Structure formats: structure tokens, C-alpha cells
Short mmCIF file of C-alpha atoms in Angstrom, two decimals:
data_model
loop_
_atom_site.label_atom_id
_atom_site.label_comp_id
_atom_site.label_asym_id
_atom_site.label_seq_id
_atom_site.Cartn_x
_atom_site.Cartn_y
_atom_site.Cartn_z
CA MET A 2 -33.33 -45.55 31.85
CA LYS A 3 -33.35 -47.61 35.10
CA ARG A 4 -29.73 -48.30 36.09
CA SER A 5 -28.98 -52.02 36.47
CA ALA A 6 -28.49 -53.26 40.20
CA HIS A 7 -25.35 -55.17 38.91
CA SER A 8 -23.69 -52.23 37.05
CA GLY A 9 -21.78 -51.00 40.37
CA VAL A 10 -20.63 -54.61 40.97
CA PHE A 11 -19.34 -54.92 37.37
CA ALA A 12 -17.57 -51.31 37.59
CA ALA A 13 -15.80 -52.28 40.78
CA ALA A 14 -14.64 -55.64 39.36
CA ALA A 15 -13.31 -53.74 36.26
CA ALA A 16 -11.57 -51.31 38.57
CA LEU A 17 -9.85 -54.06 40.45
CA PHE A 18 -8.83 -55.69 37.01
CA LEU A 19 -7.30 -52.33 36.05
CA LEU A 20 -5.28 -52.05 39.34
CA LEU A 21 -3.97 -55.51 38.69
CA ALA A 22 -2.88 -54.46 35.18
CA GLN A 23 -1.05 -51.46 36.57
CA ILE A 24 1.26 -53.47 38.84
CA GLY A 25 1.70 -56.22 36.28
CA GLY A 26 -0.94 -58.64 37.06
CA GLN A 27 0.89 -61.36 38.94
CA PRO A 28 0.59 -60.90 42.76
CA ALA A 29 4.04 -60.56 44.51
CA TRP A 30 2.76 -62.34 47.47
CA ALA A 31 2.15 -65.55 45.69
CA GLU A 32 3.96 -68.42 47.35
CA ILE A 33 6.17 -69.37 44.50
CA VAL A 34 9.77 -70.07 44.55
CA GLU A 35 11.28 -68.51 41.42
CA GLU A 36 14.09 -66.39 40.15
CA ILE A 37 14.72 -62.99 41.67
CA ALA A 38 15.38 -60.22 39.16
CA VAL A 39 16.01 -57.38 41.37
CA ARG A 40 16.41 -56.99 45.22
CA VAL A 41 15.43 -53.31 46.55
CA ASN A 42 16.64 -53.31 50.14
CA ASP A 43 14.60 -56.04 51.74
CA GLU A 44 12.00 -56.39 48.95
CA VAL A 45 12.40 -58.47 45.83
CA ILE A 46 10.93 -58.19 42.23
CA VAL A 47 10.59 -61.64 40.72
CA ARG A 48 10.89 -62.77 37.07
CA SER A 49 7.06 -63.44 36.79
CA GLU A 50 6.18 -59.84 38.09
CA MET A 51 8.46 -58.42 35.26
CA GLN A 52 6.98 -60.66 32.62
CA ALA A 53 3.45 -59.90 33.89
CA ARG A 54 4.20 -56.11 33.52
CA ARG A 55 5.45 -56.55 30.01
CA ALA A 56 2.53 -58.57 28.92
CA SER A 57 0.25 -55.96 30.25
CA ILE A 58 1.95 -53.11 28.73
CA SER A 59 2.22 -55.04 25.49
CA ARG A 60 -1.59 -55.45 25.48
CA GLN A 61 -2.02 -51.69 25.91
CA ILE A 62 0.57 -51.01 22.89
CA GLN A 63 -1.38 -53.36 20.71
CA SER A 64 -4.66 -51.58 21.39
CA GLU A 65 -3.39 -47.92 21.29
CA VAL A 66 -0.53 -47.74 18.99
CA PRO A 67 -0.76 -48.17 15.25
CA PRO A 68 0.68 -51.33 13.87
CA GLU A 69 3.62 -49.79 12.06
CA GLN A 70 4.85 -48.13 15.23
CA GLN A 71 4.47 -51.07 17.67
CA GLU A 72 7.73 -52.70 17.19
CA THR A 73 9.85 -49.60 17.68
CA ILE A 74 7.98 -48.94 20.92
CA LEU A 75 8.00 -52.44 22.10
CA ALA A 76 11.85 -52.45 21.86
CA THR A 77 12.05 -49.15 23.80
CA ALA A 78 9.78 -50.53 26.53
CA GLN A 79 11.63 -53.68 26.73
CA GLU A 80 14.54 -51.82 28.05
CA SER A 81 12.57 -49.78 30.58
CA VAL A 82 10.19 -52.10 32.19
CA LEU A 83 12.29 -53.48 35.04
CA PHE A 84 13.97 -49.99 35.48
CA ASP A 85 10.55 -48.59 35.86
CA MET A 86 9.51 -51.38 38.46
CA ILE A 87 12.51 -50.61 40.52
CA ASN A 88 11.62 -46.94 40.60
CA GLU A 89 8.12 -48.07 41.63
CA GLU A 90 9.43 -49.95 44.55
CA LEU A 91 11.71 -47.36 45.81
CA LEU A 92 8.79 -44.72 45.75
CA VAL A 93 6.66 -47.29 47.65
CA GLN A 94 9.39 -47.55 50.28
CA GLN A 95 9.95 -43.93 50.36
CA ALA A 96 6.19 -43.40 50.94
CA HIS A 97 6.47 -45.46 54.37
CA LEU A 98 8.94 -42.96 55.60
CA SER A 99 6.73 -40.04 54.49
CA PHE A 100 3.11 -40.80 54.81
CA ASP A 101 0.83 -42.35 57.58
CA MET A 102 0.24 -45.47 55.56
CA GLU A 103 -2.64 -46.62 57.64
CA LYS A 104 -4.52 -43.17 56.85
CA TYR A 105 -3.27 -43.19 53.22
CA PHE A 106 -4.77 -46.60 52.52
CA ASP A 107 -7.91 -45.86 54.37
CA ASN A 108 -8.31 -42.56 52.04
CA LEU A 109 -7.58 -44.69 48.99
CA LYS A 110 -10.24 -47.53 50.01
CA GLN A 111 -12.86 -44.92 50.66
CA ASP A 112 -12.13 -43.31 47.40
CA PHE A 113 -12.33 -46.64 45.56
CA MET A 114 -15.65 -47.51 47.42
CA LEU A 115 -17.13 -44.14 46.56
CA LYS A 116 -16.20 -44.21 42.81
CA ASN A 117 -17.36 -47.77 42.32
CA GLU A 118 -20.60 -47.29 44.65
CA ILE A 119 -19.57 -49.83 47.21
CA LYS A 120 -21.84 -48.99 50.23
CA THR A 121 -20.37 -51.05 52.95
CA GLU A 122 -17.11 -52.82 54.14
CA SER A 123 -19.11 -56.21 53.99
CA GLU A 124 -20.06 -55.43 50.25
CA LEU A 125 -16.22 -54.82 49.63
CA ALA A 126 -15.17 -58.01 51.28
CA GLY A 127 -17.61 -59.88 49.14
CA LEU A 128 -16.35 -58.26 45.98
CA LEU A 129 -12.76 -59.06 46.91
CA ALA A 130 -13.59 -62.68 47.85
CA LYS A 131 -15.35 -63.10 44.46
CA GLU A 132 -12.29 -61.76 42.64
CA GLY A 133 -10.09 -63.89 44.62
CA LEU A 134 -8.43 -61.16 46.70
CA THR A 135 -7.63 -60.72 50.24
CA LEU A 136 -7.86 -57.38 52.00
CA VAL A 137 -3.91 -57.38 52.23
CA GLU A 138 -3.58 -57.89 48.58
CA PHE A 139 -6.24 -55.16 47.80
CA ARG A 140 -4.26 -52.92 50.01
CA ARG A 141 -1.07 -53.49 47.98
CA LEU A 142 -2.80 -52.98 44.74
CA LEU A 143 -4.23 -49.57 45.91
CA ILE A 144 -1.01 -48.52 47.26
CA ARG A 145 1.36 -49.63 44.51
CA SER A 146 -0.97 -48.17 41.68
CA ASN A 147 -1.25 -44.62 43.70
CA VAL A 148 2.02 -44.17 45.52
CA PRO A 149 4.34 -43.32 42.78
CA GLN A 150 2.45 -40.42 41.36
CA ASP A 151 1.57 -39.24 44.77
CA MET A 152 5.12 -39.32 46.05
CA LEU A 153 6.43 -37.48 43.15
CA GLN A 154 3.76 -34.88 43.66
CA PHE A 155 4.61 -34.57 47.39
CA ASP A 156 8.39 -34.67 46.97
CA VAL A 157 8.93 -33.07 43.50
CA ALA A 158 6.04 -31.29 41.87
CA ARG A 159 4.97 -29.36 44.90
CA ARG A 160 8.32 -27.98 45.57
CA LEU A 161 8.93 -26.51 42.17
CA VAL A 162 8.74 -22.65 42.04
CA VAL A 163 9.22 -20.48 38.81
CA SER A 164 10.05 -16.85 39.59
CA PRO A 165 8.89 -13.86 37.58
CA ASP A 166 12.58 -13.23 36.86
CA GLU A 167 13.00 -16.55 35.23
CA ILE A 168 9.85 -16.19 33.11
CA GLN A 169 11.20 -12.72 31.98
CA ALA A 170 14.64 -14.03 31.10
CA TYR A 171 13.25 -17.07 29.10
CA TYR A 172 10.83 -14.81 27.34
CA ASP A 173 13.76 -12.29 26.51
CA ASP A 174 15.93 -15.23 25.29
CA HIS A 175 13.32 -16.91 23.18
CA ARG A 176 11.32 -14.10 21.54
CA ASP A 177 11.18 -15.57 18.22
CA GLU A 178 9.15 -18.46 19.88
CA PHE A 179 6.40 -16.08 20.44
CA ARG A 180 6.49 -14.36 17.03
CA SER A 181 3.40 -14.70 14.81
CA GLN A 182 3.72 -15.46 11.18
CA GLY A 183 3.21 -12.60 8.84
CA GLU A 184 0.43 -12.88 6.41
CA VAL A 185 -0.18 -11.24 3.12
CA MET A 186 -3.08 -11.18 0.44
CA LEU A 187 -2.05 -10.64 -3.04
CA ARG A 188 -3.28 -10.10 -6.66
CA GLU A 189 -1.34 -11.36 -9.64
CA ILE A 190 -0.88 -11.52 -13.38
CA VAL A 191 0.75 -14.14 -14.96
CA VAL A 192 2.08 -14.05 -18.63
CA LEU A 193 3.04 -17.30 -19.98
CA SER A 194 5.94 -17.59 -22.65
CA GLU A 195 4.77 -21.00 -24.02
CA GLY A 196 3.46 -20.70 -27.48
CA ARG A 197 4.70 -17.04 -28.26
CA SER A 198 8.26 -15.52 -28.90
CA ALA A 199 10.18 -13.91 -26.37
CA ALA A 200 9.60 -10.47 -28.01
CA ALA A 201 5.68 -11.29 -27.95
CA THR A 202 5.84 -12.17 -24.28
CA GLN A 203 7.85 -9.00 -23.45
CA ALA A 204 5.40 -6.86 -25.42
CA LEU A 205 2.30 -8.29 -23.52
CA MET A 206 4.00 -7.53 -20.26
CA GLU A 207 4.80 -3.97 -21.25
CA GLU A 208 1.16 -3.41 -22.42
CA ILE A 209 -0.04 -4.70 -19.00
CA LEU A 210 2.50 -2.39 -17.08
CA ALA A 211 1.26 0.73 -19.35
CA ARG A 212 -2.46 0.04 -18.46
CA LEU A 213 -1.69 -0.08 -14.90
CA ALA A 214 0.39 2.86 -14.91
CA ALA A 215 -2.54 4.66 -16.71
CA GLY A 216 -4.66 4.00 -13.61
CA GLU A 217 -6.65 1.02 -14.77
CA ASP A 218 -7.61 -1.39 -11.85
CA PHE A 219 -5.26 -4.34 -11.10
CA GLY A 220 -7.96 -6.91 -10.85
CA VAL A 221 -9.81 -5.70 -14.04
CA VAL A 222 -6.50 -6.11 -15.98
CA ALA A 223 -5.84 -9.50 -14.25
CA ALA A 224 -9.29 -10.73 -15.32
CA GLU A 225 -8.72 -9.75 -18.92
CA LEU A 226 -5.06 -10.59 -19.66
CA SER A 227 -3.64 -12.90 -16.94
CA GLU A 228 -2.89 -16.48 -17.79
CA ALA A 229 -3.29 -17.98 -14.42
CA PRO A 230 -6.33 -19.69 -12.94
CA SER A 231 -6.65 -16.68 -10.54
CA ARG A 232 -7.89 -14.49 -13.38
CA GLU A 233 -11.41 -15.98 -12.47
CA ASN A 234 -11.37 -13.84 -9.35
CA GLY A 235 -9.31 -10.77 -10.48
CA GLY A 236 -6.02 -12.35 -9.79
CA SER A 237 -6.63 -12.54 -6.07
CA VAL A 238 -4.60 -15.18 -4.15
CA GLY A 239 -3.60 -15.92 -0.67
CA PRO A 240 -3.29 -15.63 2.25
CA PHE A 241 0.37 -16.62 2.24
CA VAL A 242 2.77 -16.81 5.31
CA MET A 243 6.57 -16.58 5.25
CA GLY A 244 7.87 -19.54 3.59
CA ASP A 245 4.87 -20.26 1.21
CA LEU A 246 6.30 -18.25 -1.76
CA ALA A 247 9.23 -18.50 -3.90
CA PRO A 248 12.20 -16.43 -2.31
CA VAL A 249 11.85 -13.54 -5.08
CA GLU A 250 8.06 -13.30 -4.67
CA GLU A 251 8.17 -13.55 -1.05
CA GLU A 252 10.62 -10.60 -0.70
CA GLN A 253 8.34 -8.44 -2.69
CA ALA A 254 5.31 -9.56 -0.88
CA PHE A 255 6.71 -8.70 2.54
CA SER A 256 8.32 -5.62 1.61
CA LEU A 257 6.11 -3.60 -0.76
CA GLU A 258 3.66 -1.21 0.85
CA VAL A 259 0.12 -2.36 0.79
CA GLY A 260 -1.39 -1.24 -2.65
CA GLN A 261 1.99 -1.31 -4.28
CA VAL A 262 2.73 -3.24 -7.57
CA GLY A 263 6.17 -4.88 -7.71
CA GLU A 264 8.42 -5.17 -10.68
CA PRO A 265 7.74 -7.94 -13.03
CA ILE A 266 9.54 -11.38 -11.95
CA VAL A 267 11.20 -13.33 -14.76
CA THR A 268 10.22 -16.97 -14.16
CA SER A 269 10.70 -20.18 -16.08
CA TYR A 270 7.21 -19.92 -17.42
CA GLY A 271 7.22 -16.21 -18.35
CA PHE A 272 6.45 -13.30 -16.04
CA HIS A 273 4.90 -13.01 -12.70
CA LEU A 274 3.51 -9.59 -11.52
CA ILE A 275 2.22 -9.09 -7.89
CA LYS A 276 0.32 -6.37 -5.99
CA VAL A 277 0.13 -6.26 -2.29
CA GLU A 278 -3.62 -6.21 -1.25
CA SER A 279 -3.38 -6.49 2.56
CA ARG A 280 -0.68 -7.63 5.02
CA VAL A 281 -0.50 -8.57 8.73
CA GLU A 282 2.90 -7.88 9.89
CA SER A 283 4.83 -10.35 11.95
CA VAL A 284 4.83 -9.42 15.60
CA VAL A 285 6.24 -10.79 19.00
CA ALA A 286 3.20 -11.44 21.42
CA PRO A 287 3.70 -9.35 24.64
CA LEU A 288 4.63 -11.23 27.81
CA ASP A 289 1.39 -10.79 29.30
CA GLU A 290 -0.07 -12.66 26.65
CA VAL A 291 2.28 -15.89 26.73
CA LYS A 292 3.27 -15.73 30.53
CA ASN A 293 1.30 -18.82 31.27
CA LYS A 294 2.80 -20.68 28.17
CA VAL A 295 6.34 -19.58 29.38
CA GLU A 296 5.66 -20.64 32.79
CA GLN A 297 4.52 -24.06 31.79
CA VAL A 298 7.59 -24.66 29.68
CA LEU A 299 9.96 -23.78 32.53
CA ARG A 300 7.97 -25.98 35.04
CA GLN A 301 8.31 -28.91 32.52
CA LYS A 302 12.18 -28.22 32.12
CA LYS A 303 12.71 -27.86 36.11
CA TYR A 304 10.31 -30.95 36.77
CA ALA A 305 12.46 -33.13 34.41
CA ALA A 306 15.67 -32.07 36.19
CA ASP A 307 14.26 -32.25 39.64
CA LEU A 308 12.81 -35.66 39.00
CA ASP A 309 16.27 -36.87 37.54
CA ALA A 310 17.90 -35.58 40.75
CA TYR A 311 15.26 -37.00 43.09
CA LEU A 312 15.28 -40.49 41.55
CA ARG A 313 19.12 -40.54 41.48
CA LYS A 314 19.22 -39.78 45.02
CA LEU A 315 16.81 -42.57 45.78
CA TRP A 316 19.02 -44.98 44.00
CA THR A 317 22.11 -43.85 46.01
CA GLU A 318 20.42 -43.95 49.39
CA ASN A 319 18.90 -47.40 48.98
CA GLN A 320 20.39 -50.81 48.10
CA VAL A 321 19.44 -51.96 44.64
CA VAL A 322 20.96 -55.24 43.38
CA VAL A 323 20.23 -56.33 39.86
CA ASN A 324 20.42 -59.89 38.75
CA PRO A 325 22.92 -59.65 35.78
CA ARG A 326 20.68 -61.83 33.71
CA TYR A 327 18.15 -59.03 33.44
CA ALA A 328 20.58 -56.06 33.40
CA SER A 329 19.76 -54.22 30.16
CA GLY A 330 19.38 -50.62 29.04
CA LYS A 331 20.24 -48.36 32.01
CA LEU A 332 20.85 -51.30 34.23
CA ALA A 333 23.56 -52.74 31.97
CA ASP A 334 27.24 -52.93 32.87
CA GLY A 335 26.60 -51.79 36.29
CA GLY A 336 25.70 -48.28 35.15
CA PRO A 337 24.93 -45.59 37.83
CA TYR A 338 22.19 -47.40 39.08
CA ALA A 339 22.87 -50.83 40.42
CA THR A 340 25.79 -52.89 41.80
CA LEU A 341 25.64 -55.81 39.71
CA GLU A 342 28.81 -57.49 41.40
CA GLU A 343 27.07 -57.70 44.64
CA LEU A 344 25.35 -61.07 45.16
CA ILE A 345 21.71 -61.09 45.70
CA SER A 346 21.33 -62.30 49.34
CA GLY A 347 18.62 -62.85 51.77
CA GLU A 348 15.92 -65.15 52.80
CA ALA A 349 14.20 -65.09 49.46
CA PRO A 350 15.96 -67.69 47.31
CA LEU A 351 17.50 -66.81 43.95
CA GLY A 352 15.57 -69.64 42.43
CA PRO A 353 16.58 -71.73 39.56
CA PRO A 354 17.63 -70.19 36.17
CA PRO A 355 14.85 -70.23 33.52
CA ASP A 356 14.99 -73.44 31.27
CA ASP A 357 15.48 -73.13 27.53
CA ASP A 358 12.22 -72.36 26.48
CA GLU A 359 11.96 -69.72 29.10
CA LYS A 360 15.21 -68.19 27.98
CA ALA A 361 13.80 -67.88 24.46
CA ASP A 362 10.72 -66.22 25.91
CA GLU A 363 12.98 -63.79 27.74
CA ALA A 364 14.89 -62.91 24.74
CA ALA A 365 11.81 -61.54 23.09
CA PRO A 366 9.43 -60.48 25.87
CA GLU A 367 6.22 -59.01 25.21
CA THR A 368 6.62 -55.41 26.16
CA ALA A 369 4.57 -52.05 26.18
CA PRO A 370 5.28 -48.40 26.15
CA GLN A 371 6.10 -46.52 29.04
CA PRO A 372 6.54 -42.60 28.28
CA PRO A 373 10.13 -42.20 26.97
CA ALA A 374 12.32 -40.37 29.48
CA GLU A 375 14.45 -37.47 28.85
CA SER A 376 17.87 -38.67 27.83
CA GLY A 377 19.77 -39.55 30.90
CA SER A 378 16.47 -38.85 33.24
CA PRO A 379 15.07 -42.04 34.89
CA ALA A 380 11.30 -42.48 34.20
CA PRO A 381 8.88 -43.07 36.98
CA PRO A 382 6.96 -46.22 36.63
CA GLN A 383 3.57 -44.56 36.73
CA GLN A 384 2.46 -41.57 34.70
CA SER A 385 3.99 -38.80 36.80
CA PRO A 386 1.94 -35.73 38.00
CA ARG A 387 2.29 -32.61 35.93
CA PRO A 388 3.85 -29.95 37.70
#
């Protein structure tokens, strides 16, 4: 099928839309005097940016999360949106100290053009003009949608090391995590007490035991005398793993020798007799088989701890001042993350407080899920790279 000449343009426009959605939709460079939510050093996050981010993530939740879970996730996201935006700003500012931003932007731009089949700079300029974006705005979109994960990869993930000794120690301390479940196949004979006297029930059970003791095949006797549905296939049942059977039956099933018949088990419905047909014993997988899994577990644990320490260091080394009106969740009551008693100062105006209608909107904002952080661990604003 011949590809449409316009498909590349549509794809590029869609990619720009996704970039706008990632950073909240509302350009921070818009010349609008409005209320500041946070000052991060010399940069500010304004109320409309925060609302746009919430609306964007809310749409994501509504399209990806089952309706019955949306309310809970929205409530969690409401507490994290501004916190995540501050982390994003801190990472962007840190990138200017770590990267050659001109080369960094040029690489991002070339990658964007390649992925979206944009051949020339003039073609890119035409697309940006059509979408109402300047090159400066496009630069900001690319940088803010890529810097967080790249900075976390550069400063956290790539420095992470898991030693062979750590892998061995974790394996030794968590051997049960790598234990396979035992599995057993049984044959059974069930004698029901319903409709017969206790003596008659006992007599039938003794007849079965006598025939088995005389050497008759368990499956043949089960097919003839068992009163369970399994009689149709000679009493064969299973496989069962630990936890599938009643305690008394499980004890016999996993302790008898293969081919051995257990003692009759008295039940509420009569008697239950089992024979072990086959069994796979529970074993701990050797380290060589699970080494990669152990290393990944340790990397995740280390990454969470290192990420927490890294973000806390950023907050300590930079000035973050939160407007008390928007201080909730981790930002509430000063917390470890912001100095709320300081005034938000600088050239950018604080702006007027929201009117009553806006306050009502702010009380129940549209929100969306960010991946929940480990307790006490700040979450990055973008999906962080896996170590």
C-alpha cells in the first residue's frame, strides 16, 4: 500500500501534542500574570501549569484505568502533581550544570526529525509554525520531556553497582523465595457414610483395604467401589501443590513414598483413602539459575534508595519555596522539602489569589496517576529509567 505523503506531517504533529501533554500543556513562557505556585531558584511554576498537568494526567487515568479504581488513583495523584513538577524543574536546572545543552538539544531535535520523517530544518520550522510554536518553545518541550529520565540515568542509574557478594548474600537470606512448589499426583477412593450405618461404612472400607492388601490394583478397586467422581478414571486426581489439600491429606500426600497407600482418613462425609502416584519434590533453584533475578531485585532496591538520596540532595542544595496555598502532601507543613515561611520574591509577581470559582476548582482538581513512590521516597516527574 502506498504511504500517504501527509502521514509524516500528521505523525510529527501528534508527537508535538504528546510533548505538550507530558509537561502539562500550558506553555510556561506565555505572557500571563498569574499566581505563582512554586519558586525553584530563579524559575517559577504557575498555577495554570499545575492545573494543565493535572488535567493531562486526569485524561490519561480516564483512558487507562478501570472506572472503579479512578477515584483512588486521582486522589493520590492530586498530592503528587506539584511535587513531581518541582522535581522536574530541579532536574532540568541540574542538567544545565552537567550537559552541553546546545549539543543535547541538537541531538534531541535530530532524533525527533528522524523519527517523524522530517527531512529539513525548513520543514520543521513550517510544522512548528502550523502548530503555533516557536523554536524556543519547541526546545523547551524537547528538553523538559527528556531531561528528567536522562539526568536520573546519568546521575543515579549508571552509578549503581551490585557486587557478586551482595547477590550471594541476598540469595542465602531469601532461599525460600526461589523454592519451587512440590507437586503430587494421587489416586483416591472415597467411601460415603450417607445412606448407610457407621458399621456398614466401616465394613466397606475394610473390604477395600483387604482387596488392596491382597494385591489388587488401586485404580481397579477405585473404579469399582469409590463413591467420588474420580472413579471414572480409576480415582486419579491432581496435580496438587502445597496448600491445595486439607491438612491431613496434604501431610500424607507429601510424606508417603511414591506408590504407597496411606491410612484411611476419617472425614465428615466418610472415609478418604489416597495413594501417591508421583511426586515432584520442592527444591531451591541454584544461584546460577536465579542470579539475574536476584541482581534485578537488588538493583531496584538500590535504585530506590539512591534516587531518594539524590532528590533530597537536590532539594537541599537549591532554593524551593512553595506557595502555602498549594502545599499539600509531602509539601504540607514545611515538610523536609520546602521552606514555606519564606516569601516568594523576585521579579515574577505573586499574582492575585484565585476567585471563589477557581478556589472551588482547586479544591477538587482533575488529576492523574503518577507511579506511586516508595514510602518516603520522592518520585521523579517522568517515568524514571530502569537500572
